[in-house]
Coordinates of N, CA and C in Angstrom, one line a residue:
M1 N -42.5 70.4 -4.3 CA -43.1 70.8 -5.6 C -44.7 70.7 -5.5
D2 N -45.4 71.7 -5.9 CA -46.8 71.7 -5.8 C -47.3 70.7 -6.9
Q3 N -48.3 69.9 -6.6 CA -48.9 69.0 -7.5 C -50.1 69.6 -8.2
S4 N -50.4 69.2 -9.4 CA -51.6 69.7 -10.1 C -52.8 69.3 -9.4
I5 N -53.9 70.2 -9.5 CA -55.2 69.9 -8.9 C -55.8 68.6 -9.6
F6 N -55.3 68.2 -10.7 CA -55.8 67.1 -11.4 C -55.0 65.8 -11.1
H7 N -54.0 65.9 -10.2 CA -53.2 64.8 -9.8 C -54.1 63.8 -9.1
D8 N -54.1 62.6 -9.5 CA -55.0 61.5 -9.0 C -54.2 60.4 -8.5
P9 N -53.9 60.4 -7.2 CA -53.1 59.3 -6.5 C -53.8 58.0 -6.6
E10 N -55.1 58.0 -6.6 CA -55.8 56.7 -6.6 C -55.6 56.0 -8.0
R11 N -55.6 56.8 -9.0 CA -55.4 56.3 -10.4 C -54.0 55.7 -10.5
E12 N -53.0 56.4 -9.9 CA -51.6 56.0 -10.0 C -51.5 54.6 -9.2
E13 N -52.2 54.5 -8.1 CA -52.1 53.3 -7.3 C -52.7 52.1 -8.1
R14 N -53.9 52.4 -8.8 CA -54.5 51.3 -9.6 C -53.6 50.9 -10.8
E15 N -53.0 51.9 -11.4 CA -52.1 51.6 -12.5 C -50.9 50.8 -12.1
A16 N -50.4 51.1 -10.9 CA -49.3 50.3 -10.4 C -49.7 48.9 -10.1
K17 N -50.9 48.7 -9.6 CA -51.4 47.3 -9.4 C -51.5 46.5 -10.7
F18 N -51.9 47.2 -11.8 CA -52.1 46.5 -13.0 C -50.9 46.6 -14.0
A19 N -49.7 47.0 -13.4 CA -48.6 47.2 -14.3 C -48.2 45.8 -14.9
R20 N -47.8 45.8 -16.2 CA -47.5 44.6 -16.9 C -46.0 44.5 -17.1
P21 N -45.5 43.3 -17.4 CA -44.0 43.3 -17.7 C -43.7 44.0 -19.0
E22 N -42.5 44.5 -19.1 CA -42.2 45.3 -20.3 C -41.9 44.3 -21.4
Y23 N -42.4 44.7 -22.6 CA -42.1 43.9 -23.8 C -41.5 44.8 -24.9
A24 N -40.6 44.2 -25.6 CA -39.9 44.9 -26.7 C -40.8 45.2 -27.9
F25 N -41.8 44.4 -28.1 CA -42.7 44.6 -29.2 C -44.1 43.9 -28.9
Q26 N -45.1 44.4 -29.6 CA -46.4 43.8 -29.5 C -47.0 43.6 -30.8
F27 N -47.6 42.4 -31.0 CA -48.3 42.0 -32.3 C -49.7 42.5 -32.2
R28 N -50.3 43.0 -33.3 CA -51.7 43.4 -33.4 C -52.3 42.8 -34.7
T29 N -53.6 42.5 -34.7 CA -54.3 42.1 -35.9 C -55.2 43.2 -36.4
G30 N -55.1 44.3 -35.9 CA -56.0 45.4 -36.4 C -55.4 46.8 -36.0
M31 N -56.1 47.8 -36.5 CA -55.7 49.2 -36.2 C -57.0 50.1 -36.4
Q32 N -56.8 51.4 -36.1 CA -57.9 52.3 -36.3 C -57.5 53.3 -37.5
T33 N -58.6 53.6 -38.2 CA -58.4 54.6 -39.3 C -58.3 56.0 -38.7
A34 N -58.1 57.0 -39.5 CA -58.0 58.4 -39.0 C -59.3 58.8 -38.4
K35 N -60.4 58.2 -38.7 CA -61.7 58.5 -38.2 C -62.1 57.5 -37.0
R36 N -61.0 56.8 -36.5 CA -61.1 55.9 -35.3 C -62.0 54.7 -35.6
K37 N -62.1 54.3 -36.9 CA -62.9 53.2 -37.2 C -62.0 51.9 -37.2
P38 N -62.3 50.9 -36.4 CA -61.5 49.7 -36.4 C -61.4 48.9 -37.7
V39 N -60.2 48.5 -38.0 CA -60.0 47.8 -39.3 C -59.2 46.5 -39.0
S40 N -59.7 45.4 -39.5 CA -59.1 44.1 -39.3 C -58.0 43.9 -40.4
L41 N -56.8 43.5 -40.0 CA -55.7 43.4 -41.0 C -55.5 41.9 -41.4
G42 N -55.0 41.7 -42.6 CA -54.6 40.4 -43.1 C -53.2 40.1 -42.9
K43 N -52.4 41.1 -42.5 CA -50.9 40.9 -42.2 C -50.7 41.4 -40.8
W44 N -49.6 40.9 -40.2 CA -49.3 41.3 -38.8 C -48.9 42.8 -38.7
R45 N -49.4 43.5 -37.8 CA -48.9 44.8 -37.4 C -48.2 44.7 -36.1
V46 N -47.0 45.3 -36.1 CA -46.2 45.2 -34.9 C -45.8 46.6 -34.3
L47 N -46.0 46.8 -33.1 CA -45.6 48.0 -32.4 C -44.3 47.7 -31.6
A48 N -43.3 48.5 -31.9 CA -41.9 48.2 -31.3 C -41.4 49.3 -30.5
A49 N -40.6 49.0 -29.4 CA -40.0 49.9 -28.6 C -38.6 50.3 -29.1
G50 N -38.6 51.4 -29.9 CA -37.3 51.8 -30.4 C -37.1 51.4 -31.9
E51 N -36.2 52.2 -32.6 CA -36.0 52.0 -34.0 C -35.3 50.7 -34.3
D52 N -34.3 50.3 -33.4 CA -33.5 49.1 -33.7 C -34.4 47.8 -33.6
T53 N -35.4 47.8 -32.7 CA -36.3 46.7 -32.6 C -37.2 46.7 -33.8
A54 N -37.7 47.8 -34.2 CA -38.5 47.9 -35.4 C -37.8 47.4 -36.6
K55 N -36.5 47.8 -36.8 CA -35.8 47.3 -37.9 C -35.6 45.8 -37.9
G56 N -35.4 45.3 -36.8 CA -35.2 43.8 -36.7 C -36.5 43.1 -37.1
I57 N -37.7 43.6 -36.7 CA -39.0 43.1 -37.1 C -39.1 43.2 -38.6
A58 N -38.8 44.3 -39.1 CA -38.9 44.5 -40.6 C -38.0 43.6 -41.4
E59 N -36.8 43.3 -40.9 CA -35.9 42.4 -41.6 C -36.5 41.0 -41.6
L60 N -37.1 40.6 -40.6 CA -37.7 39.3 -40.5 C -39.0 39.1 -41.2
M61 N -39.9 40.1 -41.1 CA -41.3 40.0 -41.5 C -41.7 40.9 -42.7
G62 N -40.7 41.8 -43.1 CA -41.1 42.7 -44.1 C -41.7 44.0 -43.6
G63 N -41.9 45.0 -44.4 CA -42.5 46.2 -44.0 C -41.4 47.3 -43.7
T64 N -41.9 48.5 -43.4 CA -41.0 49.6 -43.2 C -41.3 50.2 -41.8
P65 N -40.3 50.4 -41.0 CA -40.5 51.0 -39.6 C -40.9 52.4 -39.8
S66 N -41.9 52.8 -38.9 CA -42.4 54.2 -39.0 C -42.6 54.7 -37.6
L67 N -42.0 55.9 -37.3 CA -42.2 56.5 -36.0 C -43.6 57.0 -35.9
K68 N -44.5 56.2 -35.2 CA -45.9 56.5 -35.2 C -46.4 57.1 -34.0
F69 N -45.9 56.7 -32.8 CA -46.3 57.2 -31.5 C -45.2 57.7 -30.7
P70 N -44.6 58.8 -31.0 CA -43.4 59.3 -30.3 C -43.5 59.5 -28.8
E71 N -44.7 59.6 -28.3 CA -44.9 59.9 -26.9 C -45.1 58.6 -26.1
K72 N -45.1 57.4 -26.8 CA -45.4 56.1 -26.2 C -44.1 55.3 -26.1
E73 N -44.2 54.3 -25.2 CA -43.0 53.4 -25.1 C -42.8 52.6 -26.4
H74 N -43.9 52.0 -26.9 CA -43.8 51.3 -28.2 C -44.1 52.4 -29.3
N75 N -43.1 53.1 -29.7 CA -43.2 54.3 -30.5 C -43.2 54.0 -32.0
F76 N -42.6 52.9 -32.4 CA -42.5 52.5 -33.8 C -43.6 51.5 -34.3
E77 N -44.0 51.7 -35.5 CA -45.0 50.7 -36.1 C -44.4 50.1 -37.3
V78 N -44.7 48.8 -37.5 CA -44.3 48.1 -38.7 C -45.5 47.4 -39.2
L79 N -46.0 47.8 -40.4 CA -47.0 47.0 -41.1 C -46.3 46.0 -41.9
T80 N -46.3 44.8 -41.4 CA -45.4 43.7 -42.0 C -46.1 43.2 -43.3
D81 N -45.3 42.4 -44.0 CA -45.8 41.7 -45.2 C -46.1 40.3 -44.9
S82 N -46.1 39.9 -43.6 CA -46.3 38.5 -43.2 C -47.6 38.3 -42.5
D83 N -48.3 37.2 -42.9 CA -49.5 36.8 -42.1 C -49.2 35.6 -41.2
S84 N -47.9 35.1 -41.3 CA -47.5 34.0 -40.5 C -46.0 34.2 -40.1
V85 N -45.8 33.7 -38.8 CA -44.4 33.9 -38.3 C -44.2 32.8 -37.3
E86 N -43.0 32.3 -37.2 CA -42.6 31.3 -36.2 C -42.1 31.9 -34.9
I87 N -42.7 31.5 -33.8 CA -42.3 32.1 -32.5 C -41.9 31.0 -31.5
V88 N -41.3 31.4 -30.4 CA -40.8 30.5 -29.4 C -41.5 30.7 -28.1
L89 N -42.2 29.7 -27.5 CA -42.8 29.8 -26.2 C -42.1 29.0 -25.2
S90 N -42.1 29.5 -24.0 CA -41.4 28.7 -22.9 C -42.2 27.5 -22.4
G91 N -43.5 27.5 -22.7 CA -44.3 26.4 -22.3 C -45.8 26.9 -22.1
P92 N -46.7 26.1 -21.6 CA -48.1 26.5 -21.4 C -48.2 27.7 -20.5
D93 N -47.3 28.0 -19.6 CA -47.4 29.2 -18.8 C -47.2 30.5 -19.5
A94 N -46.7 30.4 -20.8 CA -46.5 31.5 -21.6 C -47.8 32.1 -22.1
I95 N -48.8 31.3 -21.9 CA -50.2 31.8 -22.4 C -51.0 32.0 -21.1
E96 N -51.5 33.2 -20.9 CA -52.3 33.6 -19.8 C -53.8 33.8 -20.4
D97 N -54.7 32.8 -20.2 CA -56.0 33.0 -20.7 C -56.9 33.4 -19.6
K98 N -57.7 34.5 -19.8 CA -58.5 35.1 -18.8 C -59.6 35.9 -19.5
F99 N -60.5 36.5 -18.7 CA -61.6 37.4 -19.2 C -61.4 38.7 -18.5
M100 N -61.7 39.8 -19.4 CA -61.5 41.1 -18.8 C -62.6 42.1 -19.4
M101 N -62.9 43.1 -18.6 CA -63.8 44.2 -19.0 C -63.1 45.5 -18.5
W102 N -63.2 46.4 -19.5 CA -62.5 47.7 -19.2 C -63.5 48.8 -18.9
G103 N -63.0 49.7 -18.0 CA -63.8 50.9 -17.7 C -63.5 52.1 -18.6
P104 N -64.3 53.1 -18.4 CA -64.1 54.3 -19.3 C -62.8 55.0 -19.1
N105 N -62.1 54.7 -18.0 CA -60.8 55.4 -17.8 C -59.7 54.5 -18.3
G106 N -60.0 53.5 -19.0 CA -58.9 52.6 -19.6 C -58.3 51.6 -18.7
L107 N -58.9 51.5 -17.5 CA -58.4 50.5 -16.6 C -59.4 49.4 -16.4
P108 N -58.9 48.2 -16.1 CA -59.8 47.0 -16.0 C -60.8 47.2 -14.8
I109 N -62.0 46.8 -15.0 CA -63.0 46.8 -13.9 C -63.4 45.4 -13.5
H110 N -63.0 44.5 -14.4 CA -63.2 43.0 -14.1 C -62.1 42.2 -14.8
E111 N -61.5 41.3 -14.0 CA -60.5 40.4 -14.6 C -60.6 39.1 -13.8
C112 N -60.8 38.0 -14.6 CA -61.0 36.7 -13.9 C -60.5 35.6 -14.8
D113 N -60.5 34.4 -14.2 CA -60.1 33.2 -15.0 C -61.3 32.4 -15.4
G114 N -62.5 33.0 -15.3 CA -63.7 32.4 -15.7 C -64.5 31.9 -14.5
V115 N -63.8 31.7 -13.3 CA -64.4 31.2 -12.1 C -64.1 32.2 -10.9
R116 N -62.8 32.5 -10.8 CA -62.4 33.4 -9.7 C -61.8 34.7 -10.2
S117 N -61.9 35.7 -9.3 CA -61.4 37.0 -9.7 C -59.8 37.0 -9.7
L118 N -59.3 37.8 -10.6 CA -57.8 38.1 -10.6 C -57.5 39.5 -10.3
M119 N -58.6 40.3 -9.9 CA -58.4 41.7 -9.5 C -57.7 41.8 -8.2
P120 N -56.8 42.7 -8.0 CA -56.0 42.8 -6.8 C -56.9 42.9 -5.5
D121 N -58.0 43.6 -5.6 CA -58.8 43.8 -4.4 C -59.6 42.6 -3.9
D122 N -59.9 41.7 -4.8 CA -60.7 40.5 -4.4 C -60.2 39.3 -5.0
K123 N -58.9 39.2 -5.2 CA -58.3 38.1 -5.9 C -58.7 36.7 -5.2
G124 N -59.1 35.8 -6.0 CA -59.4 34.5 -5.4 C -60.9 34.2 -5.1
E125 N -61.6 35.3 -5.0 CA -63.0 35.2 -4.7 C -63.8 34.9 -6.0
L126 N -65.0 34.3 -5.9 CA -65.8 33.9 -7.0 C -66.1 35.2 -7.8
C127 N -65.9 35.1 -9.1 CA -66.0 36.3 -10.0 C -67.5 36.7 -10.4
G128 N -68.4 35.7 -10.2 CA -69.8 35.9 -10.6 C -70.1 35.6 -12.0
C129 N -69.2 35.2 -12.8 CA -69.4 34.8 -14.2 C -70.1 33.5 -14.3
T130 N -71.3 33.5 -14.8 CA -72.1 32.2 -14.9 C -72.6 32.0 -16.3
G131 N -73.2 30.8 -16.5 CA -73.8 30.4 -17.8 C -72.8 29.7 -18.6
S132 N -73.3 29.1 -19.7 CA -72.5 28.4 -20.7 C -71.6 29.4 -21.5
L133 N -70.7 28.8 -22.2 CA -69.8 29.6 -23.0 C -70.5 30.5 -24.0
K134 N -71.6 29.9 -24.6 CA -72.4 30.6 -25.5 C -73.1 31.8 -24.9
E135 N -73.6 31.6 -23.6 CA -74.3 32.6 -22.9 C -73.3 33.7 -22.5
R136 N -72.1 33.4 -22.1 CA -71.1 34.4 -21.8 C -70.7 35.2 -23.0
K137 N -70.6 34.5 -24.1 CA -70.2 35.2 -25.4 C -71.3 36.2 -25.7
S138 N -72.6 35.8 -25.6 CA -73.7 36.7 -26.0 C -73.7 37.9 -25.0
K139 N -73.5 37.7 -23.7 CA -73.5 38.8 -22.8 C -72.3 39.7 -23.0
S140 N -71.1 39.2 -23.4 CA -69.9 40.0 -23.6 C -70.1 40.9 -24.8
R141 N -70.7 40.3 -25.9 CA -70.9 41.1 -27.1 C -72.0 42.2 -26.9
A142 N -72.8 42.0 -25.9 CA -73.8 43.0 -25.6 C -73.2 44.0 -24.6
G143 N -72.0 43.8 -24.2 CA -71.4 44.8 -23.2 C -71.8 44.5 -21.8
K144 N -72.3 43.3 -21.5 CA -72.8 43.1 -20.1 C -71.9 42.1 -19.4
A145 N -70.8 41.6 -20.0 CA -69.9 40.7 -19.3 C -68.5 40.8 -19.9
P146 N -67.5 40.3 -19.2 CA -66.1 40.4 -19.8 C -65.9 39.5 -21.0
G147 N -64.9 39.9 -21.8 CA -64.6 39.1 -23.0 C -63.2 38.5 -22.8
P148 N -62.8 37.6 -23.8 CA -61.5 37.0 -23.7 C -60.3 38.0 -23.8
N149 N -59.3 37.6 -23.1 CA -58.1 38.4 -23.1 C -56.9 37.5 -22.9
V150 N -56.5 36.9 -24.0 CA -55.4 35.8 -23.9 C -54.1 36.4 -24.2
V151 N -53.2 36.5 -23.2 CA -51.9 37.1 -23.4 C -50.8 36.1 -23.7
V152 N -50.2 36.2 -24.8 CA -49.2 35.2 -25.3 C -47.8 35.9 -25.2
S153 N -46.9 35.4 -24.5 CA -45.5 36.0 -24.4 C -44.6 35.1 -25.1
F154 N -43.8 35.7 -26.0 CA -42.9 34.8 -26.9 C -41.7 35.6 -27.4
R155 N -40.8 34.8 -28.0 CA -39.7 35.3 -28.7 C -39.9 35.0 -30.2
L156 N -39.2 35.7 -31.1 CA -39.3 35.5 -32.5 C -38.2 34.4 -32.9
A157 N -38.6 33.3 -33.5 CA -37.7 32.2 -33.7 C -36.6 32.7 -34.7
G158 N -36.9 33.5 -35.6 CA -35.8 33.9 -36.6 C -34.8 34.9 -36.1
L159 N -35.0 35.4 -34.9 CA -34.1 36.4 -34.3 C -33.4 36.0 -33.0
G160 N -33.6 34.7 -32.6 CA -33.0 34.2 -31.4 C -33.5 35.1 -30.2
Y161 N -32.5 35.5 -29.4 CA -32.8 36.3 -28.2 C -32.5 37.8 -28.4
D162 N -32.2 38.1 -29.7 CA -31.7 39.5 -30.0 C -32.7 40.6 -29.6
L163 N -34.0 40.4 -29.9 CA -35.0 41.4 -29.7 C -35.7 41.4 -28.3
G164 N -35.5 40.3 -27.6 CA -36.1 40.2 -26.3 C -37.5 39.6 -26.5
M165 N -38.4 39.9 -25.5 CA -39.7 39.3 -25.4 C -40.7 40.2 -26.1
G166 N -41.7 39.5 -26.8 CA -42.8 40.2 -27.4 C -44.1 39.6 -26.8
R167 N -45.2 40.2 -27.2 CA -46.5 39.6 -26.7 C -47.6 39.9 -27.8
W168 N -48.6 39.1 -27.7 CA -49.8 39.3 -28.5 C -51.0 39.0 -27.6
I169 N -52.0 39.8 -27.7 CA -53.2 39.6 -26.9 C -54.3 39.3 -27.8
G170 N -54.8 38.0 -27.6 CA -55.9 37.6 -28.4 C -57.2 37.8 -27.8
T171 N -58.2 38.5 -28.5 CA -59.5 38.8 -27.9 C -60.6 38.2 -28.7
A172 N -60.3 37.4 -29.7 CA -61.3 36.7 -30.5 C -61.8 35.5 -29.8
W173 N -63.1 35.4 -29.8 CA -63.8 34.2 -29.1 C -63.3 32.9 -29.8
Q174 N -63.2 32.9 -31.1 CA -62.8 31.7 -31.8 C -61.5 31.2 -31.4
F175 N -60.6 32.1 -31.1 CA -59.2 31.7 -30.6 C -59.3 31.3 -29.1
A176 N -60.1 32.0 -28.3 CA -60.2 31.7 -26.9 C -60.8 30.3 -26.7
E177 N -61.7 29.9 -27.5 CA -62.4 28.7 -27.4 C -61.5 27.5 -27.6
T178 N -60.4 27.7 -28.3 CA -59.5 26.6 -28.6 C -58.1 26.7 -28.0
V179 N -57.9 27.7 -27.2 CA -56.6 28.0 -26.6 C -56.1 26.8 -25.7
H180 N -57.1 26.2 -25.1 CA -56.8 25.0 -24.2 C -56.1 23.9 -25.0
E181 N -56.4 23.8 -26.2 CA -55.8 22.8 -27.1 C -54.3 23.1 -27.3
V182 N -54.1 24.4 -27.5 CA -52.7 24.9 -27.7 C -51.9 24.6 -26.4
K183 N -52.4 24.9 -25.3 CA -51.7 24.8 -24.0 C -51.4 23.3 -23.8
D184 N -52.4 22.4 -24.1 CA -52.2 21.0 -24.0 C -51.0 20.5 -24.8
A185 N -51.0 21.0 -26.1 CA -49.9 20.7 -27.0 C -48.5 21.2 -26.5
L186 N -48.5 22.4 -25.9 CA -47.3 22.9 -25.3 C -46.8 22.1 -24.1
D187 N -47.7 21.5 -23.4 CA -47.4 20.7 -22.2 C -46.7 19.4 -22.6
D188 N -46.9 19.0 -23.9 CA -46.3 17.8 -24.4 C -44.9 18.0 -24.9
V189 N -44.5 19.2 -25.0 CA -43.1 19.6 -25.5 C -42.2 19.8 -24.3
E190 N -41.0 19.2 -24.4 CA -40.0 19.4 -23.4 C -39.2 20.6 -23.7
G191 N -39.1 21.5 -22.8 CA -38.4 22.8 -23.0 C -39.2 23.7 -23.9
E192 N -38.5 24.6 -24.5 CA -39.1 25.7 -25.4 C -39.8 25.0 -26.6
A193 N -40.9 25.6 -27.0 CA -41.6 25.1 -28.2 C -41.6 26.0 -29.3
L194 N -41.5 25.5 -30.5 CA -41.6 26.2 -31.8 C -43.1 26.3 -32.2
V195 N -43.6 27.4 -32.4 CA -45.0 27.6 -32.7 C -45.2 28.5 -33.9
R196 N -46.2 28.2 -34.7 CA -46.5 29.1 -35.8 C -47.7 29.9 -35.4
L197 N -47.5 31.2 -35.5 CA -48.6 32.2 -35.2 C -49.0 32.8 -36.5
E198 N -50.3 32.7 -36.9 CA -50.7 33.2 -38.2 C -52.1 33.8 -38.2
I199 N -52.4 34.6 -39.1 CA -53.7 35.2 -39.4 C -54.3 34.4 -40.5
E200 N -55.2 33.5 -40.2 CA -55.8 32.6 -41.2 C -57.0 33.2 -41.8
H201 N -57.0 33.2 -43.2 CA -58.1 33.7 -43.9 C -59.1 32.6 -44.2
R202 N -60.4 32.8 -43.8 CA -61.4 31.8 -43.9 C -62.6 32.4 -44.6
E203 N -63.5 31.5 -45.1 CA -64.7 32.0 -45.8 C -65.8 30.9 -45.7
F204 N -67.0 31.3 -45.7 CA -68.2 30.4 -45.8 C -69.3 31.0 -46.5
T205 N -70.3 30.2 -46.9 CA -71.5 30.7 -47.5 C -72.6 30.7 -46.5
N206 N -73.2 31.9 -46.3 CA -74.3 32.0 -45.3 C -75.6 31.5 -45.8
D207 N -76.7 31.6 -45.0 CA -78.0 31.0 -45.4 C -78.6 31.8 -46.5
D208 N -78.1 33.0 -46.8 CA -78.6 33.8 -47.9 C -77.8 33.5 -49.2
G209 N -76.9 32.6 -49.1 CA -76.1 32.3 -50.3 C -74.9 33.3 -50.5
E210 N -74.7 34.1 -49.6 CA -73.6 35.1 -49.7 C -72.3 34.6 -49.2
L211 N -71.2 34.9 -49.9 CA -69.9 34.4 -49.4 C -69.3 35.4 -48.4
V212 N -69.1 34.9 -47.2 CA -68.6 35.7 -46.1 C -67.1 35.4 -45.8
K213 N -66.3 36.4 -45.9 CA -64.8 36.2 -45.6 C -64.5 36.8 -44.3
Y214 N -63.6 36.1 -43.6 CA -63.2 36.7 -42.3 C -61.8 36.2 -41.9
K215 N -61.2 36.7 -40.9 CA -59.8 36.4 -40.5 C -59.8 35.9 -39.1
V216 N -59.0 35.0 -38.7 CA -58.9 34.5 -37.3 C -57.5 34.1 -37.0
P217 N -57.0 34.6 -35.8 CA -55.6 34.2 -35.4 C -55.6 32.7 -35.0
V218 N -54.5 32.1 -35.4 CA -54.3 30.6 -35.1 C -52.9 30.4 -34.7
M219 N -52.8 29.5 -33.6 CA -51.5 29.1 -33.1 C -51.4 27.6 -33.3
T220 N -50.2 27.2 -33.9 CA -50.0 25.7 -34.1 C -48.7 25.4 -33.5
V221 N -48.7 24.4 -32.6 CA -47.4 24.0 -32.0 C -46.7 23.0 -32.9
L222 N -45.5 23.4 -33.3 CA -44.7 22.6 -34.3 C -43.8 21.5 -33.7
G223 N -43.5 21.8 -32.4 CA -42.6 20.8 -31.7 C -41.5 21.5 -30.9
S224 N -40.5 20.8 -30.6 CA -39.4 21.3 -29.7 C -38.6 22.3 -30.5
Y225 N -38.3 23.5 -29.9 CA -37.5 24.5 -30.5 C -36.0 24.0 -30.6
N226 N -35.6 23.3 -29.6 CA -34.2 22.8 -29.6 C -34.0 21.8 -30.6
D227 N -35.0 20.9 -30.9 CA -34.9 19.9 -31.9 C -34.8 20.6 -33.3
A228 N -35.6 21.6 -33.5 CA -35.6 22.4 -34.7 C -34.3 23.0 -35.0
I229 N -33.7 23.5 -34.0 CA -32.3 24.1 -34.2 C -31.3 23.1 -34.5
A230 N -31.4 21.9 -33.8 CA -30.4 20.8 -34.1 C -30.5 20.3 -35.5
E231 N -31.7 20.3 -36.1 CA -31.9 19.8 -37.4 C -31.3 20.8 -38.5
E232 N -31.2 22.1 -38.1 CA -30.7 23.1 -39.0 C -29.2 23.1 -39.0
R233 N -28.5 22.5 -38.0 CA -27.1 22.5 -37.9 C -26.4 21.5 -38.8

């Protein structure tokens, strides 16, 4: 079979290198408007693979499943009624905290743990990221350095193992700066941990006397999932 002149074997090879595990659903804290303007949400938005998964999400968190992206694997969208949900994590390894920068083709051009590269071609070598956390944040916001990319893999506590694994990718600096505390708390739990994942609404008064409202994702380790189940029986 003749291949298109636009066939790009190098791209396919790179995509294969960066292939991620399959997830039944993905949590999001934002979306784009029809004019591609980003919007921060006060309730969880969930992309689900298939109608059955979407219905399960809606039953637990509210909202109505909608076939939003028919051409994609996660084709259903649920704009839930929940800003908080209990999830189950296998342990600290369920959180992968790293830094990433993306290229114009939608593929990563930099991926590291803050010290060494995680890219397939130079994995383990010094990544070149230097400076204090404040300096890195400033460079990232200026588009000159990678930003946080914290991948959390979890199950939904209210649905047991029925829906399979989900994930949420945290890119907020406020969350990234405290994720080590969450991992430390998970390390203290034997077995699976019950965790509350929420979009917390905060506000403060700036130097001009104006009230500033914003949202930040927060994870709170509640304890052992097995102990929580035992107490319900």
